[in-house]
Amino acid sequence: MEERLNQGTGVTIPQLVTVRQLADLLRVSPIEIIKALISDGIMANINQTIDYETAAIVATEMGFEPQPEAPPPTETRPETAPTPTEPARKAIYAGEAEENMLPRPPVVTVMGHVDHGKTTLLDAIRQTNVAAGERGGITQHIGAYQVEKQGRKITFLDTPGHEAFTAMRARGAQVTDVAVLVVAADDGVMPQTKEAVDHARAAQVPIIVALNKIDKPEANPGKVKGQLKEIGLVIEELGGQVVSVPVSAKKGEGIDQLLEMILLSADLLELKANPQREAMGSVVEGRLDKTKGPLATLLVQNGTLSTGDYLVVGAQYGRVRAMFNDLGKRVKTAPPSTPVVVLGLPVVPAAGESFRVVADERTARGISEESARQKETTTRPATPLTLDELYSQMQAGKVKELRVVLKVDVQGSLEPLRNSLEKLGDENLRVRIIHQATGNVTESDVNLAIASQAVVIGFNVQADTTVRSLAEKDAVEIRLYDVIYRLVEDIEKALQGMLEPVYEEAVIGRAEIRKIFEVKRGKVAGAMVTSGVVKRNAPVRVKRGEEIIYQGQITSLKRFAENVQEVAAGFDCGLALGAFQDFREGDVVEVLEKQRVS
Ligand code: GDP
């Protein structure tokens, strides 16, 4: 069908393209693109920017022959581009049949600079939109809550900030579908605003901007939009794709519009889950209650969690004895995107750990014992990344870019460093700075590096012991420098290790043709291996003196009457060279092998 229609149609795709633009280029509906991306494990909304490689995969799947547009001169490039995959989320919904998938509520995290109103906004949302039919419940702070808008639910994570968001990702949990970026309209873009944007982008989570504190006379939304543009977040009114909603968290204004926008984004994302299967998801928070024992807030990401279910959380297992929702009400089931407090685990689990329901206690015990064993035997996480290891990871096809979290002492160091680093590598393999900022290396930087498989590079900055031990535990590399050229040189070396290896044809053996035999199908050469080894099927060239008279392959290799794979120096052999018959006594057969030279 479509595949054949487009077969071989060339299409030129920019280095960075939004889903909508790509849809236009390929003349398909954006929904098609979003679906294709989702099946590749990428949750993108219509306004999201994807990179050429990602776009090319989609285009190829649709039968096009994509080619990259020459990169634009470096003027208005966004500060960071999204990373191409988010495997954590892919795994949660992998293998589900499309017909079992039903829409699920979006899960939202609120981010932004300190004091810009994240907490106030979360409170305002919760107060104005308690889920219908559940009024009267006493709101409990369980780490997440749900509100209802237009008869649809939205789940909010109650711990605002990108630090918590990325800490969860670092543990492997990707629960957020949409990030609300709170920017105080009287203050504008601040360091943590940028940081939040980088963290959301690294996770490929679409951003909705809440321009907060518009009740204040000093509020200047227009100016803030300009600042956002500078960090690559272009608001719709400025010709971009990012939605912004003016709000006053304090006065409860604009909340409805914000919720509507969240629902709209959710529609574009086509968020779905299979409520029929056994539940799986992530721990949002855990605590020890004096009377009830260990309590865990679980966010069901797929399936439905029910009382009585056996569940495995990390290396622990337990049975759901009782569940409570965010209003403290007892519930028997929790469908996808629902946060619930669960009683029945033996210990308090950590936020970001994943859980899943299994058939019975025996299975639960088996799995938890197995993962406890694995914990003991693996001293490092599955995906460590250091500059030294990049090379082998690249060979395994796991790494195609070197992601860097860059921390520097002063603003003035950023630009030159960024420029030197981004010049390194080539179009297949480059440095991608996923976050850059001034200041010492923080836990949040390390978590971002863990979650994004990045290295942390510091210039004239420090990393304290807490930060170092977190990095060590998760095998993230922090490299600190005080000389720019050393920093650049090291990265360059790592990249050269990462560059595609260069192969050269080396002569691994020589054989001299001593006698020509006529056989039924033509001629074979009786030869003496004079050095190295002669291999069947190996590429060869035949030399007469200095002249190469033939290049091809050994198609048959025999010792006496036996077919053999190889013949070593000092032995006779009989060899045939396909259709090539024009050899003579005295010709030399050089056997070649591709060998890596760098
Ligand atoms: P957070 O650090 O981002 O969680 O910020 P908070 O929610 O704690 O808010 C910081 C301060 O800004 C508090 O004093 C809030 O009362 C105030 N604030 C938050 N939202 C608004 C708003 O919409 N208008 C005004 N005038 N003040 C606000």
Coordinates of C-alpha atoms and ligand atoms in Angstrom, one line a residue:
M1 CA 0.0 0.0 0.0
E2 CA 1.6 3.2 1.2
E3 CA 4.9 1.4 1.3
R4 CA 4.8 0.7 -2.4
L5 CA 3.4 4.0 -3.3
N6 CA 6.3 5.8 -1.8
Q7 CA 8.9 3.3 -2.7
G8 CA 12.1 5.0 -3.6
T9 CA 10.7 8.5 -3.4
G10 CA 13.5 10.7 -2.3
V11 CA 12.8 13.2 0.5
T12 CA 15.1 15.8 2.0
I13 CA 14.7 16.2 5.7
P14 CA 16.2 18.9 7.9
Q15 CA 18.6 18.1 10.7
L16 CA 15.8 19.0 13.1
V17 CA 12.2 18.7 12.2
T18 CA 8.9 18.8 14.1
V19 CA 6.5 16.0 13.8
R20 CA 4.1 18.3 12.0
Q21 CA 6.7 19.4 9.5
L22 CA 7.7 15.8 8.9
A23 CA 4.1 14.9 8.3
D24 CA 3.9 17.7 5.7
L25 CA 7.1 16.5 4.0
L26 CA 5.9 13.0 3.8
R27 CA 2.3 14.0 3.0
V28 CA 0.8 11.9 5.8
S29 CA -1.2 12.8 8.8
P30 CA 0.8 13.8 11.9
I31 CA -1.0 11.0 13.7
E32 CA 0.7 8.5 11.3
I33 CA 4.1 9.9 12.3
I34 CA 3.3 9.9 16.0
K35 CA 2.2 6.3 15.7
A36 CA 5.3 5.3 13.8
L37 CA 7.5 7.0 16.4
I38 CA 5.6 5.3 19.2
S39 CA 6.2 2.0 17.7
D40 CA 9.9 2.9 17.6
G41 CA 9.6 3.7 21.3
I42 CA 9.5 7.4 21.0
M43 CA 6.8 9.4 22.6
A44 CA 6.6 12.6 20.6
N45 CA 3.8 15.1 20.2
I46 CA 2.9 16.9 17.1
N47 CA 5.0 19.9 18.1
Q48 CA 8.0 18.0 19.2
T49 CA 11.3 18.4 17.4
I50 CA 13.0 15.1 16.3
D51 CA 16.4 14.8 14.8
Y52 CA 17.2 13.7 11.3
E53 CA 18.2 10.2 12.3
T54 CA 14.9 9.6 14.0
A55 CA 12.9 11.2 11.1
A56 CA 14.8 9.2 8.6
I57 CA 13.8 5.9 10.3
V58 CA 10.2 6.9 10.1
A59 CA 10.5 8.0 6.5
T60 CA 12.2 4.8 5.5
E61 CA 9.5 2.8 7.2
M62 CA 7.0 4.6 5.0
G63 CA 9.0 3.7 1.9
F64 CA 10.8 6.9 1.3
E65 CA 14.5 7.4 0.6
P66 CA 15.4 10.1 3.1
Q67 CA 18.5 12.3 2.8
P68 CA 19.7 14.9 5.2
E69 CA 19.4 18.6 4.4
A70 CA 22.8 20.3 4.8
P71 CA 22.9 21.7 8.3
P72 CA 22.0 25.3 8.6
P73 CA 24.7 27.9 9.5
T74 CA 24.8 27.9 13.3
E75 CA 22.4 30.7 13.9
T76 CA 19.1 29.8 15.5
R77 CA 19.7 26.3 16.5
P78 CA 18.0 25.4 19.8
E79 CA 20.3 24.9 22.7
T80 CA 19.6 21.2 22.9
A81 CA 18.0 18.7 20.8
P82 CA 16.0 15.8 22.1
T83 CA 17.7 12.5 22.5
P84 CA 16.3 9.9 20.1
T85 CA 14.9 7.2 22.4
E86 CA 13.4 6.6 25.7
P87 CA 13.8 2.8 26.3
A88 CA 12.3 2.9 29.8
R89 CA 8.9 3.7 28.6
K90 CA 9.0 1.5 25.6
A91 CA 9.4 -1.5 27.8
I92 CA 6.3 -0.8 29.7
Y93 CA 4.0 -1.0 26.7
A94 CA 6.0 -3.4 24.6
G95 CA 4.2 -6.3 23.0
E96 CA 0.7 -5.1 23.6
A97 CA -1.9 -5.8 20.9
E98 CA -3.3 -2.6 19.6
E99 CA -6.9 -3.7 20.2
N100 CA -6.2 -4.1 23.9
M101 CA -4.9 -0.6 24.3
L102 CA -7.4 2.0 25.7
P103 CA -6.8 5.7 26.3
R104 CA -5.3 6.5 29.7
P105 CA -5.0 9.7 31.6
P106 CA -1.8 11.8 31.1
V107 CA 0.8 11.9 33.9
V108 CA 2.1 15.4 34.5
T109 CA 5.1 16.8 36.3
V110 CA 5.4 20.4 37.2
M111 CA 8.9 21.9 36.8
G112 CA 10.5 25.4 37.0
H113 CA 12.7 27.7 38.9
V114 CA 12.5 27.9 42.6
D115 CA 9.8 30.3 43.9
H116 CA 8.1 30.5 40.5
G117 CA 5.0 28.9 41.9
K118 CA 5.2 25.2 41.3
T119 CA 3.8 24.2 44.7
T120 CA 1.2 26.9 44.6
L121 CA 0.1 25.7 41.1
L122 CA -0.1 22.1 42.2
D123 CA -2.3 23.2 45.2
A124 CA -4.5 25.3 43.0
I125 CA -5.1 22.5 40.5
R126 CA -5.9 20.1 43.2
Q127 CA -8.3 22.4 45.0
T128 CA -10.3 23.4 41.9
N129 CA -10.7 20.0 40.3
V130 CA -11.0 17.2 42.8
A131 CA -12.3 14.2 40.9
A132 CA -16.0 14.3 40.6
G133 CA -18.0 11.9 42.8
E134 CA -15.1 11.8 45.2
R135 CA -15.7 15.1 46.9
G136 CA -15.6 15.0 50.6
G137 CA -12.5 12.9 50.7
I138 CA -9.7 14.5 52.6
T139 CA -6.8 15.1 50.3
Q140 CA -3.8 13.1 51.3
H141 CA -0.3 13.9 50.2
I142 CA 0.7 10.6 48.6
G143 CA 3.1 11.9 46.0
A144 CA 0.6 12.1 43.2
Y145 CA -3.0 13.0 42.7
Q146 CA -5.7 13.0 40.1
V147 CA -8.1 15.7 39.0
E148 CA -11.0 15.6 36.6
K149 CA -11.6 17.9 33.7
Q150 CA -14.3 17.5 31.0
G151 CA -15.0 14.1 32.5
R152 CA -11.4 13.0 32.0
K153 CA -8.7 12.4 34.5
I154 CA -5.2 13.9 34.7
T155 CA -2.6 12.6 37.0
F156 CA -0.2 15.0 38.6
L157 CA 3.0 14.1 40.3
D158 CA 3.1 16.0 43.6
T159 CA 6.8 16.4 43.9
P160 CA 7.5 19.3 41.6
G161 CA 10.9 19.9 40.0
H162 CA 13.1 18.3 37.4
E163 CA 15.4 16.9 40.2
A164 CA 12.8 14.4 41.3
F165 CA 11.8 13.8 37.7
T166 CA 15.3 12.9 36.6
A167 CA 16.1 11.0 39.8
M168 CA 13.2 8.7 38.9
R169 CA 14.4 8.4 35.4
A170 CA 17.9 7.6 36.7
R171 CA 16.3 4.6 38.4
G172 CA 14.7 3.5 35.2
A173 CA 11.2 5.0 35.7
Q174 CA 9.8 7.2 33.0
V175 CA 6.3 8.1 34.2
T176 CA 5.8 11.6 33.0
D177 CA 3.9 12.2 29.7
V178 CA 3.7 16.0 29.8
A179 CA 5.9 18.6 31.7
V180 CA 4.3 21.8 32.8
L181 CA 7.1 24.4 32.9
V182 CA 6.2 27.1 35.4
V183 CA 7.8 30.5 34.6
A184 CA 7.0 33.5 36.8
A185 CA 6.0 36.2 34.4
D186 CA 7.6 38.8 36.7
D187 CA 10.9 37.1 36.9
G188 CA 11.4 35.3 33.6
V189 CA 13.8 32.5 32.5
M190 CA 16.1 31.6 35.3
P191 CA 18.9 29.0 35.6
Q192 CA 16.5 26.3 36.8
T193 CA 14.1 27.1 34.1
K194 CA 16.8 26.2 31.6
E195 CA 17.7 23.2 33.5
A196 CA 14.1 22.0 33.6
V197 CA 13.8 22.4 29.9
D198 CA 17.0 20.4 29.3
H199 CA 15.8 17.6 31.6
A200 CA 12.4 17.4 30.0
R201 CA 14.0 17.4 26.5
A202 CA 16.5 14.7 27.5
A203 CA 13.5 12.6 28.4
Q204 CA 11.6 13.5 25.3
V205 CA 8.7 14.8 27.3
P206 CA 6.7 17.6 25.7
I207 CA 6.5 20.9 27.5
I208 CA 3.6 23.2 28.2
V209 CA 4.5 26.6 29.6
A210 CA 2.5 28.0 32.5
L211 CA 3.3 31.7 32.6
N212 CA 2.6 32.2 36.3
K213 CA 2.0 35.2 38.5
I214 CA 0.2 37.2 35.8
D215 CA -1.8 38.9 38.6
K216 CA 1.4 40.8 39.5
P217 CA 1.7 44.3 38.0
E218 CA 5.3 43.6 37.1
A219 CA 4.3 40.6 35.1
N220 CA 5.6 40.8 31.5
P221 CA 4.6 37.7 29.6
G222 CA 5.8 39.1 26.3
K223 CA 9.3 39.5 27.6
V224 CA 9.3 36.0 29.1
K225 CA 8.2 34.5 25.7
G226 CA 11.2 36.2 24.1
Q227 CA 13.5 34.7 26.7
L228 CA 12.0 31.3 26.2
K229 CA 12.7 31.6 22.5
E230 CA 16.3 32.2 23.3
I231 CA 16.5 28.8 25.0
G232 CA 14.9 27.1 22.0
L233 CA 11.3 27.0 23.4
V234 CA 9.4 29.0 20.8
I235 CA 5.8 29.8 21.9
E236 CA 3.0 29.6 19.4
E237 CA 2.4 33.3 19.2
L238 CA 6.1 33.7 18.2
G239 CA 5.6 31.2 15.4
G240 CA 6.7 28.2 17.4
Q241 CA 5.0 25.1 18.5
V242 CA 5.1 25.4 22.3
V243 CA 1.8 26.1 24.0
S244 CA 1.8 28.7 26.8
V245 CA -1.0 29.5 29.2
P246 CA -1.1 32.6 31.4
V247 CA -2.0 31.6 35.0
S248 CA -2.2 32.9 38.4
A249 CA -1.7 30.0 40.7
K250 CA -2.3 32.3 43.7
K251 CA -5.7 33.4 42.4
G252 CA -6.7 30.2 40.7
E253 CA -6.8 31.9 37.3
G254 CA -6.1 30.2 34.1
I255 CA -6.1 26.7 35.7
D256 CA -9.0 25.5 33.5
Q257 CA -7.2 26.5 30.3
L258 CA -4.0 24.9 31.5
L259 CA -5.9 21.6 32.1
E260 CA -7.5 21.8 28.7
M261 CA -4.1 22.2 27.1
I262 CA -2.8 19.2 29.0
L263 CA -5.7 17.1 27.7
L264 CA -5.1 18.4 24.2
S265 CA -1.5 17.3 24.4
A266 CA -2.6 14.0 25.8
D267 CA -4.9 13.5 22.7
L268 CA -2.0 14.2 20.4
L269 CA 0.2 11.7 22.3
E270 CA -2.5 9.1 22.0
L271 CA -1.7 7.8 25.5
K272 CA -2.9 4.3 25.9
A273 CA -2.5 1.3 28.1
N274 CA -4.0 -2.2 28.5
P275 CA -6.2 -2.2 31.5
Q276 CA -6.8 -5.9 31.2
R277 CA -3.4 -7.2 32.0
E278 CA -1.6 -7.6 35.3
A279 CA -0.3 -4.2 36.6
M280 CA 3.1 -2.8 36.2
G281 CA 4.4 0.6 36.9
S282 CA 6.7 2.7 39.2
V283 CA 7.1 3.6 42.8
V284 CA 6.3 7.3 43.3
E285 CA 7.2 7.4 46.9
G286 CA 7.5 5.2 50.0
R287 CA 7.4 5.8 53.7
L288 CA 7.2 3.9 56.9
D289 CA 3.9 4.4 58.9
K290 CA 4.1 3.8 62.6
T291 CA 1.0 1.8 62.7
K292 CA 0.5 0.5 59.1
G293 CA 4.1 -0.4 58.4
P294 CA 5.7 0.2 55.0
L295 CA 3.6 2.2 52.6
A296 CA 4.3 2.7 48.9
T297 CA 2.6 5.1 46.4
L298 CA 2.6 3.2 43.2
L299 CA 1.7 4.7 39.8
V300 CA 0.1 2.0 37.6
Q301 CA 1.4 2.6 34.1
N302 CA 0.0 -0.4 32.4
G303 CA -2.6 -3.0 33.5
T304 CA -4.9 -2.8 36.6
L305 CA -3.7 -3.3 40.1
S306 CA -6.1 -5.1 42.4
T307 CA -6.3 -5.9 46.1
G308 CA -4.9 -9.4 46.7
D309 CA -2.3 -9.1 43.8
Y310 CA 1.2 -10.4 44.3
L311 CA 3.8 -7.9 43.4
V312 CA 7.5 -7.7 42.9
V313 CA 9.2 -4.4 43.6
G314 CA 12.9 -4.5 42.9
A315 CA 14.2 -7.4 45.0
Q316 CA 11.2 -7.5 47.3
Y317 CA 7.8 -8.9 47.0
G318 CA 4.5 -8.7 48.8
R319 CA 0.8 -8.8 48.4
V320 CA -1.6 -5.9 48.1
R321 CA -3.5 -6.1 51.4
A322 CA -5.2 -2.8 50.9
M323 CA -5.1 0.3 48.6
F324 CA -6.0 3.9 49.1
N325 CA -6.4 6.7 46.6
D326 CA -5.2 10.3 46.9
L327 CA -8.3 11.1 48.9
G328 CA -7.6 8.5 51.5
K329 CA -10.5 6.3 50.2
R330 CA -10.1 2.6 50.1
V331 CA -10.1 1.3 46.5
K332 CA -10.1 -2.3 45.2
T333 CA -8.7 -1.6 41.8
A334 CA -6.4 0.9 40.2
P335 CA -6.5 1.3 36.4
P336 CA -3.7 2.8 34.3
S337 CA -2.2 6.2 35.3
T338 CA -3.7 5.9 38.8
P339 CA -1.6 6.5 41.9
V340 CA -2.5 4.5 44.9
V341 CA -1.0 3.9 48.3
V342 CA -0.4 0.2 48.8
L343 CA -0.2 -1.7 52.1
G344 CA 1.5 -5.1 52.1
L345 CA 5.1 -4.6 51.1
P346 CA 7.8 -5.9 53.5
V347 CA 10.0 -2.9 53.2
V348 CA 9.7 0.7 52.0
P349 CA 10.7 0.8 48.3
A350 CA 12.6 3.7 46.7
A351 CA 11.0 6.2 44.4
G352 CA 11.6 5.2 40.8
E353 CA 11.8 1.5 41.4
S354 CA 9.6 -0.5 39.1
F355 CA 6.9 -2.9 40.2
R356 CA 5.0 -5.6 38.5
V357 CA 2.2 -8.0 39.4
V358 CA 2.8 -11.7 39.1
A359 CA 0.5 -14.7 39.1
D360 CA 1.2 -16.1 42.6
E361 CA 3.4 -16.0 45.6
R362 CA 5.8 -18.6 44.3
T363 CA 6.5 -16.7 41.1
A364 CA 6.9 -13.5 43.2
R365 CA 9.4 -15.1 45.5
G366 CA 11.3 -16.6 42.5
I367 CA 11.6 -13.3 40.8
S368 CA 12.6 -11.4 43.8
E369 CA 15.3 -14.0 44.7
E370 CA 16.6 -13.8 41.2
S371 CA 16.9 -10.1 41.2
A372 CA 18.5 -10.1 44.7
R373 CA 21.1 -12.5 43.2
Q374 CA 21.6 -10.3 40.2
K375 CA 22.1 -7.3 42.5
E376 CA 24.8 -9.2 44.3
T377 CA 26.7 -10.3 41.2
T378 CA 26.4 -7.1 39.2
T379 CA 28.5 -4.5 40.8
R380 CA 27.7 -2.0 38.1
P381 CA 24.4 -1.1 36.4
A382 CA 23.7 -2.5 33.0
T383 CA 24.6 0.6 31.1
P384 CA 27.7 2.2 32.5
L385 CA 29.3 4.9 30.4
T386 CA 32.7 6.3 30.7
L387 CA 34.9 7.9 28.1
D388 CA 37.0 4.8 28.0
E389 CA 34.1 2.5 27.5
L390 CA 32.4 4.6 24.8
Y391 CA 34.5 2.9 22.2
S392 CA 33.3 -0.6 23.0
Q393 CA 29.7 0.6 23.3
M394 CA 30.0 2.2 19.9
Q395 CA 31.2 -1.1 18.5
A396 CA 28.2 -2.8 20.0
G397 CA 26.1 -0.3 18.1
K398 CA 24.8 1.2 21.3
V399 CA 26.3 4.6 21.1
K400 CA 26.2 7.0 18.1
E401 CA 26.8 10.2 20.0
L402 CA 28.6 11.3 23.0
R403 CA 26.1 13.0 25.3
V404 CA 27.6 15.5 27.6
V405 CA 26.4 17.4 30.7
L406 CA 28.6 20.4 30.7
K407 CA 29.3 22.4 33.9
V408 CA 31.5 25.4 33.9
D409 CA 32.6 28.1 36.3
V410 CA 31.5 31.2 34.5
Q411 CA 29.1 32.0 31.6
G412 CA 32.0 33.1 29.5
S413 CA 33.5 29.6 29.4
L414 CA 30.3 28.0 28.0
E415 CA 30.3 29.3 24.5
P416 CA 34.0 28.6 23.5
L417 CA 33.8 25.1 25.1
R418 CA 30.5 24.3 23.4
N419 CA 31.9 25.4 20.1
S420 CA 35.1 23.4 20.4
L421 CA 33.2 20.3 21.5
E422 CA 30.5 20.5 18.9
K423 CA 33.2 20.7 16.1
L424 CA 34.5 17.3 17.1
G425 CA 33.4 14.1 15.4
D426 CA 31.5 13.9 12.2
E427 CA 27.9 13.7 11.1
N428 CA 27.6 10.1 12.2
L429 CA 29.2 10.6 15.5
R430 CA 29.1 13.8 17.4
V431 CA 29.1 15.5 20.8
R432 CA 25.7 16.4 22.0
I433 CA 25.5 18.7 24.9
I434 CA 22.3 17.7 26.6
H435 CA 22.7 20.2 29.4
Q436 CA 25.0 23.1 30.0
A437 CA 25.1 25.4 33.0
T438 CA 27.4 27.3 35.4
G439 CA 28.1 26.0 38.8
N440 CA 29.4 22.8 40.6
V441 CA 28.3 19.4 39.5
T442 CA 25.0 18.5 41.3
E443 CA 23.2 15.3 42.0
S444 CA 20.7 16.4 39.4
D445 CA 23.4 16.6 36.8
V446 CA 24.6 13.1 37.7
N447 CA 21.0 11.8 37.5
L448 CA 20.5 13.3 34.1
A449 CA 23.7 11.7 33.0
I450 CA 22.6 8.3 34.3
A451 CA 19.2 8.6 32.7
S452 CA 20.6 9.8 29.4
Q453 CA 23.8 7.8 29.3
A454 CA 25.9 10.9 29.3
V455 CA 29.2 11.9 30.8
V456 CA 29.5 14.9 33.1
I457 CA 32.3 17.2 32.1
G458 CA 33.3 20.0 34.4
F459 CA 35.5 23.0 33.7
N460 CA 36.9 24.8 36.8
V461 CA 34.1 23.4 38.9
Q462 CA 33.9 20.9 41.7
A463 CA 31.9 17.8 42.6
D464 CA 31.3 17.2 46.3
T465 CA 31.5 13.7 47.9
T466 CA 27.8 13.1 47.8
V467 CA 27.7 13.8 44.1
R468 CA 30.8 11.7 43.5
S469 CA 29.5 8.7 45.4
L470 CA 26.2 8.9 43.4
A471 CA 28.2 8.9 40.2
E472 CA 30.4 6.1 41.4
K473 CA 27.5 4.0 42.4
D474 CA 25.9 4.3 39.0
A475 CA 29.1 4.2 37.0
V476 CA 28.7 7.7 35.6
E477 CA 31.9 9.4 34.8
I478 CA 32.6 12.9 36.1
R479 CA 35.6 14.5 34.4
L480 CA 36.9 17.7 35.8
Y481 CA 39.3 19.9 34.0
D482 CA 41.0 23.2 34.5
V483 CA 42.7 23.5 31.1
I484 CA 40.4 23.9 28.1
Y485 CA 42.6 22.2 25.6
R486 CA 43.0 19.1 27.8
L487 CA 39.3 18.8 28.1
V488 CA 38.8 19.1 24.3
E489 CA 41.7 16.8 23.6
D490 CA 40.3 14.0 25.9
I491 CA 36.9 14.2 24.2
E492 CA 38.5 14.2 20.8
K493 CA 40.4 11.0 21.8
A494 CA 37.2 9.3 23.0
L495 CA 35.5 10.3 19.8
Q496 CA 38.3 8.9 17.7
G497 CA 37.9 5.7 19.5
M498 CA 34.3 6.0 18.7
L499 CA 34.7 6.8 15.1
E500 CA 33.9 4.0 12.7
P501 CA 36.9 1.8 12.4
V502 CA 38.9 2.0 9.2
Y503 CA 39.6 -1.3 7.4
E504 CA 42.3 -1.9 5.0
E505 CA 43.0 -5.0 2.9
A506 CA 46.1 -6.7 4.2
V507 CA 47.9 -9.6 2.5
I508 CA 47.6 -12.5 4.9
G509 CA 49.2 -15.1 2.7
R510 CA 50.9 -15.8 -0.7
A511 CA 50.8 -18.8 -2.9
E512 CA 52.9 -19.4 -6.1
I513 CA 51.2 -21.2 -8.9
R514 CA 53.4 -24.1 -9.9
K515 CA 51.3 -26.2 -12.2
I516 CA 48.1 -25.9 -14.1
F517 CA 45.6 -28.8 -14.1
E518 CA 42.9 -29.3 -16.6
V519 CA 39.7 -30.5 -15.0
K520 CA 36.2 -31.1 -16.2
R521 CA 35.0 -27.6 -15.5
G522 CA 38.1 -25.8 -16.6
K523 CA 41.5 -25.1 -14.9
V524 CA 42.7 -25.3 -11.4
A525 CA 46.0 -24.0 -10.1
G526 CA 48.4 -26.2 -8.3
A527 CA 50.1 -23.9 -5.9
M528 CA 52.6 -23.8 -3.1
V529 CA 51.7 -21.6 -0.1
T530 CA 54.9 -19.6 0.3
S531 CA 53.8 -17.4 3.3
G532 CA 51.0 -16.9 5.7
V533 CA 47.8 -18.7 5.0
V534 CA 45.5 -19.3 2.0
K535 CA 41.8 -19.3 2.8
R536 CA 38.8 -20.6 0.9
N537 CA 36.4 -17.8 -0.1
A538 CA 39.0 -15.2 0.8
P539 CA 39.4 -12.2 -1.6
V540 CA 42.5 -12.5 -3.6
R541 CA 44.5 -10.8 -6.3
V542 CA 46.7 -12.6 -8.8
K543 CA 50.0 -10.9 -9.7
R544 CA 52.2 -11.5 -12.6
G545 CA 55.4 -9.7 -11.6
E546 CA 54.2 -6.4 -10.3
E547 CA 51.0 -6.3 -12.4
I548 CA 47.7 -7.3 -10.9
I549 CA 46.0 -9.4 -13.5
Y550 CA 43.0 -10.5 -11.6
Q551 CA 41.0 -9.6 -8.4
G552 CA 38.4 -11.9 -7.1
Q553 CA 37.9 -14.8 -4.8
I554 CA 39.2 -18.3 -4.1
T555 CA 36.1 -20.4 -5.0
S556 CA 37.6 -23.8 -4.3
L557 CA 40.5 -24.9 -2.2
K558 CA 41.8 -28.5 -2.0
R559 CA 44.6 -30.5 -0.4
F560 CA 44.9 -33.7 -2.4
A561 CA 41.3 -34.5 -3.2
E562 CA 39.9 -33.0 0.0
N563 CA 38.1 -29.7 0.2
V564 CA 39.7 -27.6 3.0
Q565 CA 39.1 -24.3 4.6
E566 CA 42.7 -23.1 4.7
V567 CA 46.2 -24.2 3.9
A568 CA 49.2 -22.9 5.7
A569 CA 52.7 -21.9 4.4
G570 CA 54.8 -24.8 3.2
F571 CA 52.0 -26.9 1.8
D572 CA 50.7 -27.5 -1.7
C573 CA 47.2 -26.9 -2.6
G574 CA 44.8 -26.8 -5.5
L575 CA 42.7 -23.7 -6.0
A576 CA 40.2 -22.4 -8.4
L577 CA 39.3 -18.7 -8.9
G578 CA 35.8 -18.8 -10.2
A579 CA 35.5 -18.1 -13.9
F580 CA 39.1 -16.8 -14.1
Q581 CA 41.2 -19.2 -16.0
D582 CA 44.0 -17.1 -17.3
F583 CA 46.6 -17.9 -14.8
R584 CA 50.0 -19.2 -15.5
E585 CA 52.9 -21.0 -13.8
G586 CA 54.8 -18.4 -11.8
D587 CA 51.8 -16.2 -11.0
V588 CA 51.4 -15.2 -7.4
V589 CA 48.1 -15.4 -5.6
E590 CA 47.9 -12.9 -2.8
V591 CA 45.3 -13.7 -0.2
L592 CA 43.6 -10.6 1.4
E593 CA 41.8 -9.9 4.6
K594 CA 40.1 -6.8 5.8
Q595 CA 41.9 -5.6 8.9
R596 CA 41.2 -2.7 11.1
V597 CA 43.8 -0.1 10.9
S598 CA 42.2 2.5 13.3
Ligands
GDP1 P1 8.0 27.0 44.1 O1 9.3 27.1 44.8 O2 8.1 27.0 42.6 O3 7.2 25.7 44.5 O4 7.1 28.2 44.4 P2 5.9 28.4 45.5 O5 4.7 27.8 45.0 O6 6.4 28.1 46.8 O7 5.7 30.0 45.3 C1 6.7 30.9 45.7 C2 6.0 32.2 46.1 O8 5.3 32.8 45.0 C3 5.0 32.1 47.2 O9 5.1 33.1 48.1 C4 3.7 32.1 46.5 O10 2.6 32.6 47.3 C5 4.0 33.0 45.4 N1 3.1 32.8 44.2 C6 2.9 31.6 43.6 N2 2.1 31.8 42.5 C7 1.7 33.1 42.5 C8 0.9 33.8 41.7 O11 0.3 33.3 40.7 N3 0.8 35.2 41.9 C9 1.5 35.7 42.9 N4 1.3 37.0 43.1 N5 2.3 35.0 43.8 C10 2.4 33.7 43.5

